[in-house]
Short mmCIF file of C-alpha atoms in Angstrom, two decimals:
data_model
loop_
_atom_site.label_atom_id
_atom_site.label_comp_id
_atom_site.label_asym_id
_atom_site.label_seq_id
_atom_site.Cartn_x
_atom_site.Cartn_y
_atom_site.Cartn_z
CA UNK U 9 21.14 -189.80 -38.60
CA UNK U 10 18.28 -190.04 -41.07
CA UNK U 11 18.16 -188.14 -44.32
CA UNK U 12 15.54 -185.69 -43.05
CA UNK U 13 17.15 -185.03 -39.66
CA UNK U 14 18.60 -181.57 -39.24
CA UNK U 15 20.66 -180.07 -36.41
CA UNK U 16 21.76 -176.50 -35.82
CA UNK U 17 24.95 -175.34 -37.57
CA UNK U 18 26.85 -174.90 -34.32
CA UNK U 19 26.39 -178.63 -33.60
CA UNK U 20 27.86 -179.68 -36.92
CA UNK U 21 31.43 -180.12 -38.06
CA UNK U 22 32.84 -177.65 -40.58
CA UNK U 23 32.53 -180.32 -43.29
CA UNK U 24 28.90 -180.86 -42.42
CA UNK U 25 28.18 -177.13 -42.55
CA UNK U 26 29.29 -177.06 -46.15
CA UNK U 27 26.75 -179.68 -47.16
CA UNK U 28 23.16 -178.76 -47.90
CA UNK U 29 20.64 -180.11 -45.45
CA UNK U 30 17.18 -181.25 -46.40
CA UNK U 31 13.98 -179.77 -44.98
CA UNK U 32 11.10 -182.06 -45.88
CA UNK U 33 11.52 -182.62 -49.58
CA UNK U 34 13.56 -179.50 -50.38
CA UNK U 35 15.83 -176.75 -49.07
CA UNK U 36 14.82 -173.26 -47.91
CA UNK U 37 15.41 -170.81 -50.78
CA UNK U 38 16.52 -167.31 -49.92
CA UNK U 39 17.19 -163.95 -51.57
CA UNK U 40 19.25 -161.16 -50.07
CA UNK U 41 19.61 -157.54 -51.20
CA UNK U 42 22.68 -156.79 -49.11
CA UNK U 43 26.34 -157.80 -49.19
CA UNK U 44 27.45 -157.89 -45.57
CA UNK U 45 26.97 -160.02 -42.45
CA UNK U 46 23.42 -161.11 -43.28
CA UNK U 47 24.57 -162.60 -46.55
CA UNK U 48 27.33 -164.52 -44.71
CA UNK U 49 24.74 -165.85 -42.27
CA UNK U 50 22.31 -166.94 -44.98
CA UNK U 51 24.96 -168.61 -47.08
CA UNK U 52 26.41 -170.41 -44.08
CA UNK U 53 23.10 -171.71 -42.74
CA UNK U 54 22.62 -175.47 -43.21
CA UNK U 55 19.66 -176.34 -45.41
CA UNK U 56 19.39 -172.90 -46.96
CA UNK U 57 20.06 -172.31 -50.68
CA UNK U 58 20.50 -168.99 -52.48
CA UNK U 59 18.13 -168.42 -55.37
CA UNK U 60 20.20 -168.42 -58.57
CA UNK U 61 20.86 -164.94 -59.88
CA UNK U 62 19.83 -163.18 -56.66
CA UNK U 63 23.38 -161.95 -56.05
CA UNK U 64 26.26 -160.59 -58.03
CA UNK U 65 29.10 -163.07 -58.46
CA UNK U 66 31.72 -160.89 -56.80
CA UNK U 67 32.15 -161.35 -53.06
CA UNK U 68 32.75 -158.30 -50.88
CA UNK U 69 36.27 -158.00 -49.52
CA UNK U 70 37.61 -157.04 -46.14
CA UNK U 71 40.30 -154.47 -45.52
CA UNK U 72 43.01 -157.04 -46.13
CA UNK U 73 41.67 -158.06 -49.53
CA UNK U 74 40.37 -161.42 -48.26
CA UNK U 75 37.13 -162.61 -49.74
CA UNK U 76 34.34 -163.23 -47.30
CA UNK U 77 32.81 -166.65 -47.76
CA UNK U 78 29.85 -168.52 -46.35
CA UNK U 79 31.73 -169.54 -43.23
CA UNK U 80 31.45 -165.99 -41.93
CA UNK U 81 35.00 -166.03 -40.55
CA UNK U 82 36.02 -162.64 -41.89
CA UNK U 83 34.09 -159.39 -41.28
CA UNK U 84 32.70 -157.73 -44.35
CA UNK U 85 33.46 -154.00 -44.62
CA UNK U 86 30.82 -153.25 -47.22
CA UNK U 87 27.91 -151.00 -46.33
CA UNK U 88 24.18 -151.78 -46.17
CA UNK U 89 23.98 -151.46 -49.95
CA UNK U 90 21.93 -153.51 -52.42
CA UNK U 91 23.92 -156.20 -54.22
CA UNK U 92 21.47 -156.48 -57.09
CA UNK U 93 19.37 -154.11 -59.08
CA UNK U 94 16.10 -155.58 -57.84
CA UNK U 95 13.32 -156.26 -60.28
CA UNK U 96 10.22 -158.38 -60.01
CA UNK U 97 10.50 -161.57 -58.04
CA UNK U 98 8.52 -164.66 -59.04
CA UNK U 99 5.73 -165.85 -56.77
CA UNK U 100 7.32 -169.13 -55.79
CA UNK U 101 11.10 -168.94 -56.30
CA UNK U 102 11.99 -167.96 -52.73
CA UNK U 103 10.93 -168.68 -49.15
CA UNK U 104 12.83 -165.90 -47.38
CA UNK U 105 13.83 -162.48 -48.69
CA UNK U 106 16.05 -160.02 -46.82
CA UNK U 107 15.15 -157.08 -49.05
CA UNK U 108 16.02 -153.41 -48.85
CA UNK U 109 13.34 -150.82 -48.11
CA UNK U 110 13.39 -149.34 -51.60
CA UNK U 111 12.65 -152.72 -53.21
CA UNK U 112 9.78 -153.33 -50.82
CA UNK U 113 8.19 -149.95 -51.53
CA UNK U 114 8.36 -150.59 -55.29
CA UNK U 115 7.11 -154.17 -55.26
CA UNK U 116 5.11 -154.98 -52.15
CA UNK U 117 1.72 -153.88 -53.46
CA UNK U 118 2.09 -155.98 -56.64
CA UNK U 119 3.29 -159.19 -54.94
CA UNK U 120 1.36 -162.30 -54.04
CA UNK U 121 3.00 -164.13 -51.14
CA UNK U 122 2.43 -167.78 -50.44
CA UNK U 123 1.68 -169.07 -46.97
CA UNK U 124 5.26 -170.00 -46.14
CA UNK U 125 7.09 -166.89 -47.46
CA UNK U 126 8.78 -164.40 -45.13
CA UNK U 127 10.06 -160.94 -46.06
CA UNK U 128 11.86 -158.18 -44.13
CA UNK U 129 9.97 -154.96 -43.35
CA UNK U 130 6.34 -154.11 -42.84
CA UNK U 131 4.86 -152.05 -45.65
CA UNK U 132 4.69 -148.74 -43.74
CA UNK U 133 7.51 -149.29 -41.25
CA UNK U 134 8.40 -145.60 -41.65
CA UNK U 135 5.56 -144.66 -39.27
CA UNK U 136 7.98 -145.58 -36.48
CA UNK U 137 11.36 -144.95 -38.09
CA UNK U 138 10.96 -141.50 -39.60
CA UNK U 139 11.88 -139.08 -36.82
CA UNK U 140 8.89 -136.80 -37.30
CA UNK U 141 6.33 -139.58 -37.56
CA UNK U 142 7.78 -141.42 -34.55
CA UNK U 143 7.26 -138.37 -32.33
CA UNK U 144 3.83 -137.70 -33.83
CA UNK U 145 2.66 -141.22 -33.07
CA UNK U 146 4.08 -141.18 -29.55
CA UNK U 147 2.34 -137.89 -28.80
CA UNK U 148 -0.97 -139.25 -30.05
CA UNK U 149 -0.74 -142.37 -27.87
CA UNK U 150 0.26 -140.25 -24.87
CA UNK U 151 -2.84 -138.07 -25.31
CA UNK U 152 -5.03 -141.15 -25.64
CA UNK U 153 -3.49 -142.68 -22.51
CA UNK U 154 -4.02 -139.48 -20.51
CA UNK U 155 -7.61 -139.28 -21.69
CA UNK U 156 -8.41 -142.89 -20.81
CA UNK U 157 -6.15 -143.51 -17.78
CA UNK U 158 -5.29 -140.09 -16.37
CA UNK U 159 -2.43 -137.61 -16.52
CA UNK U 160 -0.18 -139.69 -14.25
CA UNK U 161 -0.06 -142.51 -16.81
CA UNK U 162 1.01 -140.04 -19.44
CA UNK U 163 4.26 -139.56 -17.56
CA UNK U 164 5.40 -142.97 -18.82
CA UNK U 165 5.84 -141.33 -22.27
CA UNK U 166 8.28 -138.74 -20.98
CA UNK U 167 11.31 -140.26 -22.70
CA UNK U 168 11.82 -138.24 -25.91
CA UNK U 169 13.10 -134.63 -26.02
CA UNK U 170 10.82 -131.73 -26.89
CA UNK U 171 10.46 -132.02 -30.67
CA UNK U 172 8.97 -129.97 -33.49
CA UNK U 173 8.59 -130.70 -37.19
CA UNK U 174 9.88 -128.13 -39.64
CA UNK U 175 8.64 -126.32 -41.64
CA UNK U 176 5.08 -127.14 -40.54
CA UNK U 177 5.63 -126.27 -36.82
CA UNK U 178 8.24 -123.57 -37.25
CA UNK U 179 6.20 -120.78 -35.60
CA UNK U 180 5.31 -123.02 -32.63
CA UNK U 181 9.00 -123.85 -32.28
CA UNK U 182 9.92 -120.14 -32.29
CA UNK U 183 7.57 -119.55 -29.36
CA UNK U 184 9.13 -122.42 -27.43
CA UNK U 185 12.61 -121.19 -28.31
CA UNK U 186 11.88 -117.73 -26.93
CA UNK U 187 10.50 -119.17 -23.69
CA UNK U 188 13.80 -121.02 -23.10
CA UNK U 189 16.65 -118.67 -24.06
CA UNK U 190 20.22 -119.96 -24.02
CA UNK U 191 19.54 -123.69 -24.38
CA UNK U 192 20.97 -125.86 -27.18
CA UNK U 193 18.83 -127.30 -29.96
CA UNK U 194 19.64 -129.97 -32.52
CA UNK U 195 18.42 -130.15 -36.12
CA UNK U 196 17.98 -133.50 -37.88
CA UNK U 197 16.64 -134.45 -41.31
CA UNK U 198 13.54 -136.56 -40.70
CA UNK U 199 14.41 -139.37 -43.05
CA UNK U 200 18.23 -139.56 -43.02
CA UNK U 201 20.62 -141.66 -40.95
CA UNK U 202 24.31 -141.99 -40.03
CA UNK U 203 24.46 -138.44 -38.73
CA UNK U 204 23.87 -136.83 -42.14
CA UNK U 205 22.60 -133.25 -42.07
CA UNK U 206 22.64 -132.90 -38.27
CA UNK U 207 23.80 -129.71 -36.56
CA UNK U 208 23.40 -127.88 -33.25
CA UNK U 209 22.51 -124.22 -32.63
CA UNK U 210 21.63 -121.77 -29.84
CA UNK U 211 20.40 -118.69 -31.74
CA UNK U 212 17.56 -118.35 -34.19
CA UNK U 213 19.72 -116.39 -36.55
CA UNK U 214 22.02 -119.44 -36.73
CA UNK U 215 19.35 -121.16 -38.80
CA UNK U 216 18.17 -118.17 -40.82
CA UNK U 217 20.29 -118.94 -43.88
CA UNK U 218 19.51 -122.65 -43.53
CA UNK U 219 15.79 -121.87 -43.30
CA UNK U 220 15.85 -119.87 -46.52
CA UNK U 221 17.75 -122.48 -48.41
CA UNK U 222 16.16 -125.65 -47.10
CA UNK U 223 12.46 -125.22 -46.58
CA UNK U 224 11.30 -121.73 -47.48
CA UNK U 225 7.86 -122.02 -49.13
CA UNK U 226 8.31 -122.55 -52.84
CA UNK U 227 6.42 -120.59 -55.51
CA UNK U 228 7.62 -122.89 -58.27
CA UNK U 229 5.32 -125.92 -58.06
CA UNK U 230 7.59 -127.95 -60.31
CA UNK U 231 10.39 -127.94 -57.71
CA UNK U 232 10.67 -130.73 -55.18
CA UNK U 233 8.91 -130.39 -51.82
CA UNK U 234 11.29 -129.01 -49.14
CA UNK U 235 12.97 -131.65 -46.99
CA UNK U 236 11.33 -132.23 -43.63
CA UNK U 237 13.46 -131.69 -40.52
CA UNK U 238 12.88 -132.14 -36.82
CA UNK U 239 14.30 -129.80 -34.21
CA UNK U 240 14.80 -131.20 -30.74
CA UNK U 241 15.89 -129.83 -27.40
CA UNK U 242 19.45 -131.10 -27.07
CA UNK U 243 20.23 -133.19 -23.99
CA UNK U 244 22.94 -131.03 -22.47
CA UNK U 245 23.70 -133.32 -19.52
CA UNK U 246 24.50 -136.72 -21.07
CA UNK U 247 25.92 -139.48 -18.85
CA UNK U 248 29.66 -139.58 -19.51
CA UNK U 249 32.20 -142.38 -19.24
CA UNK U 250 35.80 -141.25 -19.44
CA UNK U 251 34.46 -137.79 -20.27
CA UNK U 252 32.85 -139.07 -23.46
CA UNK U 253 29.24 -139.12 -24.58
CA UNK U 254 27.65 -142.40 -25.77
CA UNK U 255 24.37 -143.90 -26.80
CA UNK U 256 23.17 -147.51 -26.71
CA UNK U 257 22.19 -149.50 -29.82
CA UNK U 258 19.50 -152.02 -28.95
CA UNK U 259 18.05 -154.65 -31.31
CA UNK U 260 14.33 -155.34 -31.27
CA UNK U 261 12.49 -157.94 -33.41
CA UNK U 262 8.80 -157.63 -34.17
CA UNK U 263 7.23 -160.71 -35.76
CA UNK U 264 3.63 -159.46 -35.50
CA UNK U 265 1.79 -156.21 -34.76
CA UNK U 266 -1.62 -157.87 -34.33
CA UNK U 267 -1.20 -159.26 -31.79
CA UNK U 268 2.02 -157.42 -30.87
CA UNK U 269 4.88 -159.90 -30.38
CA UNK U 270 8.29 -158.47 -29.59
CA UNK U 271 11.73 -159.98 -28.98
CA UNK U 272 14.65 -158.16 -27.33
CA UNK U 273 18.27 -159.13 -28.06
CA UNK U 274 20.57 -159.49 -25.05
CA UNK U 275 23.66 -158.18 -26.79
CA UNK U 276 24.12 -154.69 -28.18
CA UNK U 277 26.71 -151.98 -27.78
CA UNK U 278 27.38 -148.50 -26.51
CA UNK U 279 28.76 -146.17 -29.17
CA UNK U 280 31.15 -143.49 -27.80
CA UNK U 281 32.15 -140.18 -29.27
CA UNK U 282 35.85 -139.96 -30.12
CA UNK U 283 36.33 -136.61 -28.32
CA UNK U 284 35.62 -135.60 -24.72
CA UNK U 285 32.25 -133.95 -24.27
CA UNK U 286 31.93 -130.18 -24.01
CA UNK U 287 29.27 -127.61 -24.82
CA UNK U 288 31.93 -125.07 -25.70
CA UNK U 289 32.06 -126.25 -29.30
CA UNK U 290 28.65 -127.21 -30.62
CA UNK U 291 29.98 -127.39 -34.17
CA UNK U 292 32.24 -130.40 -33.51
CA UNK U 293 30.46 -133.55 -34.66
CA UNK U 294 33.13 -135.76 -33.08
CA UNK U 295 31.98 -134.43 -29.68
CA UNK U 296 28.23 -134.59 -30.07
CA UNK U 297 27.45 -137.43 -32.53
CA UNK U 298 28.14 -141.05 -31.67
CA UNK U 299 27.47 -142.56 -35.11
CA UNK U 300 30.32 -144.84 -36.16
CA UNK U 301 29.97 -143.46 -39.70
CA UNK U 302 30.90 -140.07 -38.24
CA UNK U 303 33.48 -141.06 -35.63
CA UNK U 304 35.54 -143.25 -37.98
CA UNK U 305 36.52 -140.08 -39.89
CA UNK U 306 38.05 -138.42 -36.79
CA UNK U 307 41.79 -137.70 -37.25
CA UNK U 308 42.74 -139.73 -34.13
CA UNK U 309 40.23 -142.57 -34.61
CA UNK U 310 41.74 -146.00 -33.89
CA UNK U 311 39.97 -148.66 -36.04
CA UNK U 312 41.41 -151.48 -33.92
CA UNK U 313 40.15 -150.00 -30.64
CA UNK U 314 37.00 -148.49 -32.10
CA UNK U 315 34.49 -146.58 -30.00
CA UNK U 316 32.26 -149.35 -28.69
CA UNK U 317 31.52 -151.18 -25.47
CA UNK U 318 29.37 -154.28 -25.28
CA UNK U 319 26.05 -153.75 -23.50
CA UNK U 320 27.19 -156.34 -20.92
CA UNK U 321 30.30 -154.29 -20.14
CA UNK U 322 28.18 -151.15 -19.86
CA UNK U 323 25.75 -152.84 -17.50
CA UNK U 324 28.56 -154.13 -15.33
CA UNK U 325 30.13 -150.65 -15.19
CA UNK U 326 26.85 -148.99 -14.20
CA UNK U 327 26.12 -151.67 -11.60
CA UNK U 328 29.57 -151.26 -10.03
CA UNK U 329 29.20 -147.48 -9.89
CA UNK U 330 25.52 -147.01 -9.02
CA UNK U 331 24.25 -150.35 -7.64
CA UNK U 332 21.86 -152.94 -8.96
CA UNK U 333 18.66 -151.12 -8.04
CA UNK U 334 19.59 -148.03 -10.03
CA UNK U 335 20.57 -150.14 -13.01
CA UNK U 336 17.35 -152.13 -12.74
CA UNK U 337 15.42 -148.87 -12.99
CA UNK U 338 17.46 -147.82 -16.07
CA UNK U 339 16.80 -151.04 -17.97
CA UNK U 340 13.13 -151.14 -16.92
CA UNK U 341 12.88 -147.64 -18.43
CA UNK U 342 14.46 -148.94 -21.66
CA UNK U 343 11.83 -151.73 -21.81
CA UNK U 344 9.12 -149.10 -21.41
CA UNK U 345 10.57 -147.10 -24.30
CA UNK U 346 10.63 -150.16 -26.53
CA UNK U 347 7.04 -151.21 -25.86
CA UNK U 348 5.53 -147.70 -25.88
CA UNK U 349 7.20 -147.00 -29.21
CA UNK U 350 5.73 -150.11 -30.80
CA UNK U 351 2.33 -149.61 -29.23
CA UNK U 352 2.19 -146.12 -30.70
CA UNK U 353 2.08 -147.59 -34.22
CA UNK U 354 0.40 -150.91 -33.47
CA UNK U 355 -2.88 -149.85 -35.06
CA UNK U 356 -1.22 -148.00 -37.95
CA UNK U 357 1.29 -150.49 -39.24
CA UNK U 358 -0.10 -152.70 -41.99
CA UNK U 359 0.21 -156.05 -40.26
CA UNK U 360 1.10 -158.96 -42.52
CA UNK U 361 1.98 -162.44 -41.28
CA UNK U 362 4.63 -162.64 -44.02
CA UNK U 363 6.52 -159.62 -42.67
CA UNK U 364 8.93 -159.09 -39.79
CA UNK U 365 11.04 -156.17 -38.71
CA UNK U 366 14.36 -155.81 -36.86
CA UNK U 367 14.69 -152.35 -35.41
CA UNK U 368 17.75 -150.61 -34.04
CA UNK U 369 16.72 -148.45 -31.05
CA UNK U 370 19.19 -145.69 -30.06
CA UNK U 371 18.97 -144.77 -26.36
CA UNK U 372 20.86 -142.03 -24.52
CA UNK U 373 21.32 -141.87 -20.76
CA UNK U 374 21.52 -138.46 -19.05
CA UNK U 375 23.52 -137.66 -15.93
CA UNK U 376 20.54 -138.70 -13.76
CA UNK U 377 20.52 -142.15 -15.48
CA UNK U 378 17.30 -141.36 -17.25
CA UNK U 379 17.02 -143.14 -20.62
CA UNK U 380 15.97 -141.03 -23.64
CA UNK U 381 14.80 -142.30 -27.01
CA UNK U 382 16.92 -140.66 -29.76
CA UNK U 383 15.66 -142.55 -32.82
CA UNK U 384 14.54 -145.94 -34.17
CA UNK U 385 16.18 -147.41 -37.26
CA UNK U 386 14.41 -149.76 -39.74
CA UNK U 387 17.72 -150.82 -41.28
CA UNK U 388 20.36 -150.84 -38.54
CA UNK U 389 23.83 -151.32 -39.98
CA UNK U 390 24.85 -154.97 -40.42
CA UNK U 391 28.33 -154.08 -41.57
CA UNK U 392 30.90 -155.05 -38.93
CA UNK U 393 33.44 -152.54 -37.61
CA UNK U 394 35.69 -155.26 -36.19
CA UNK U 395 35.90 -158.90 -35.11
CA UNK U 396 33.75 -158.53 -31.94
CA UNK U 397 31.17 -156.50 -33.81
CA UNK U 398 31.01 -159.14 -36.53
CA UNK U 399 30.57 -161.96 -34.02
CA UNK U 400 27.75 -160.06 -32.33
CA UNK U 401 25.91 -159.37 -35.57
CA UNK U 402 26.49 -162.88 -36.93
CA UNK U 403 24.93 -164.38 -33.79
CA UNK U 404 22.15 -161.77 -33.78
CA UNK U 405 21.11 -162.63 -37.35
CA UNK U 406 21.49 -166.37 -36.97
CA UNK U 407 19.25 -166.24 -33.87
CA UNK U 408 16.76 -164.08 -35.76
CA UNK U 409 16.40 -166.89 -38.27
CA UNK U 410 16.05 -169.30 -35.35
CA UNK U 411 13.15 -167.23 -33.99
CA UNK U 412 11.38 -167.13 -37.38
CA UNK U 413 11.88 -170.93 -37.48
CA UNK U 414 11.19 -171.57 -41.15
CA UNK U 415 12.48 -175.11 -40.54
CA UNK U 416 9.66 -175.73 -38.01
CA UNK U 417 12.00 -177.19 -35.38
CA UNK U 418 10.61 -175.37 -32.32
CA UNK U 419 7.34 -175.57 -30.40
CA UNK U 420 6.37 -171.89 -30.72
CA UNK U 421 6.14 -171.54 -26.94
CA UNK U 422 9.76 -170.58 -26.31
CA UNK U 423 10.55 -167.44 -24.26
CA UNK U 424 14.23 -167.43 -25.23
CA UNK U 425 15.85 -168.43 -28.50
CA UNK U 426 19.61 -167.92 -28.52
CA UNK U 427 20.16 -164.29 -27.62
CA UNK U 428 16.55 -163.20 -28.20
CA UNK U 429 14.18 -162.93 -25.21
CA UNK U 430 10.42 -162.65 -25.72
CA UNK U 431 9.61 -159.24 -24.18
CA UNK U 432 5.98 -158.81 -25.21
CA UNK U 433 3.39 -161.31 -26.45
CA UNK U 434 0.05 -159.45 -26.54
CA UNK U 435 1.09 -158.32 -23.03
CA UNK U 436 4.25 -158.29 -20.88
CA UNK U 437 6.12 -161.62 -20.62
CA UNK U 438 7.48 -162.73 -17.23
CA UNK U 439 10.71 -164.70 -16.88
CA UNK U 440 10.71 -168.32 -15.83
CA UNK U 441 12.40 -169.02 -12.51
CA UNK U 442 15.11 -171.01 -14.22
CA UNK U 443 15.94 -168.18 -16.58
CA UNK U 444 17.13 -165.61 -14.11
CA UNK U 445 20.65 -165.26 -15.48
CA UNK U 446 21.19 -161.57 -14.73
CA UNK U 447 21.88 -161.44 -10.99
CA UNK U 448 23.79 -159.32 -8.55
CA UNK U 449 24.80 -160.77 -5.16
CA UNK U 450 22.39 -163.66 -5.76
CA UNK U 451 19.40 -161.36 -6.26
CA UNK U 452 17.62 -161.33 -9.60
CA UNK U 453 17.66 -157.99 -11.37
CA UNK U 454 14.31 -158.30 -13.04
CA UNK U 455 11.15 -160.39 -13.15
CA UNK U 456 10.29 -159.34 -16.70
CA UNK U 457 11.63 -161.58 -19.45
CA UNK U 458 14.17 -158.88 -20.31
CA UNK U 459 17.92 -159.49 -20.07
CA UNK U 460 19.57 -156.68 -22.02
CA UNK U 461 23.28 -156.69 -21.24
CA UNK U 462 23.08 -159.97 -19.32
CA UNK U 463 25.05 -163.19 -19.72
CA UNK U 464 24.39 -164.76 -23.09
CA UNK U 465 25.57 -168.35 -23.61
CA UNK U 466 23.49 -168.58 -26.74
CA UNK U 467 24.97 -171.80 -28.14
CA UNK U 468 24.32 -173.78 -24.97
CA UNK U 469 20.78 -172.36 -24.78
CA UNK U 470 20.08 -173.27 -28.39
CA UNK U 471 21.22 -176.85 -27.83
CA UNK U 472 18.83 -177.11 -24.90
CA UNK U 473 15.74 -175.73 -26.60
CA UNK U 474 16.23 -177.76 -29.78
CA UNK U 475 16.72 -180.96 -27.77
CA UNK U 476 13.63 -180.13 -25.71
CA UNK U 477 11.55 -179.24 -28.80
CA UNK U 478 12.49 -182.49 -30.53
CA UNK U 479 11.50 -184.49 -27.46
CA UNK U 480 8.15 -182.71 -27.22
CA UNK U 481 7.41 -183.23 -30.93
CA UNK U 482 8.21 -186.93 -30.66
CA UNK U 483 5.58 -187.31 -27.93
#
């Protein structure tokens, strides 16, 4: 093997993985703001070198007190928290930066990025990930679609619950509330995650005290602006498995908004509530919220068992119970939610060839198997809740780096890279005949290049595409 030849990490021995590979005349230099699975992936990637001083010297520890190293063998239990204090970064001392959102907001407008540099997050990613702005942008695109293509086309946007922004739309909400007496509503802070600040209610007087304390118009102009909330019609008939509510976490990678280029990861998971579903107790967060950050605090929570199913297991369950055609319709609806959400901000997001974004979509199924968009996360948790979760996220992030291809080992025409499938490339992407790996009774489930919850032999697939790309480049 020549000095400049590189092969993927999974094809190397453990000894080889610990040596630094060469890319051209140097290594790829990276910075990382977080101490969790992404740091393990970056440190364990052949040919990648951490910029000196970009991390604290202390490694995060797992629950057993074992340090997590670059091999990524032990899950890190630290949260998505910055490992350094930030500060200005030199123009040329890194090639790849997995930064946190706060750092980007403080530094993006003052940075000069070289041609080769890649950084996490688009400048105004919040247009899609703040709950109030997400709904606002979806409503605007729906109106535009109805105006240009007719009312029937607008029905394809009917996948998010009736939503109002508070305090600005409070009086409109009250009118809607009075038209639908007795239903359940859910309140959410527009810019918070992990279930913080969320509560359910059925009576206006239930939020009277909250209204006075949280967003009553302020006469003192020196005080902070009241926090924005959204109020949504609560989905009272969620699809239940074992009597428990769940939602589905789906990973979506956007490498460009102009043109729009979107990748969908095959693996994900369903997050279950720890307590059987009932509308009798709307105050019980363990019944109504599926966030792991909430459920892990339940008195009877089992950390070994957890509250997750793989997306593949969920798809198999739904297929066995409802048939392949019904499941095909469910996952086609999820594809529609993903693309419509991104199209709603396509002309608003500040597109930059240096930027990429990995979103965490949260989807809920109702009892009629209709998928609903709950929210979209700009920084989905990369902290593992167990061994299987760690392996999923480690592969997810390794394959994300394979898609970005800073090493320039691929042709750029691939439709699948590891667990990522190209869903949209300035238009819908169709699957190749030889890529129909999600079948039931010999019949393909989809013709779109979408395989959420399908078989994912990512290592074998990576070997094949890298071998093929090398052969093409040699010719």
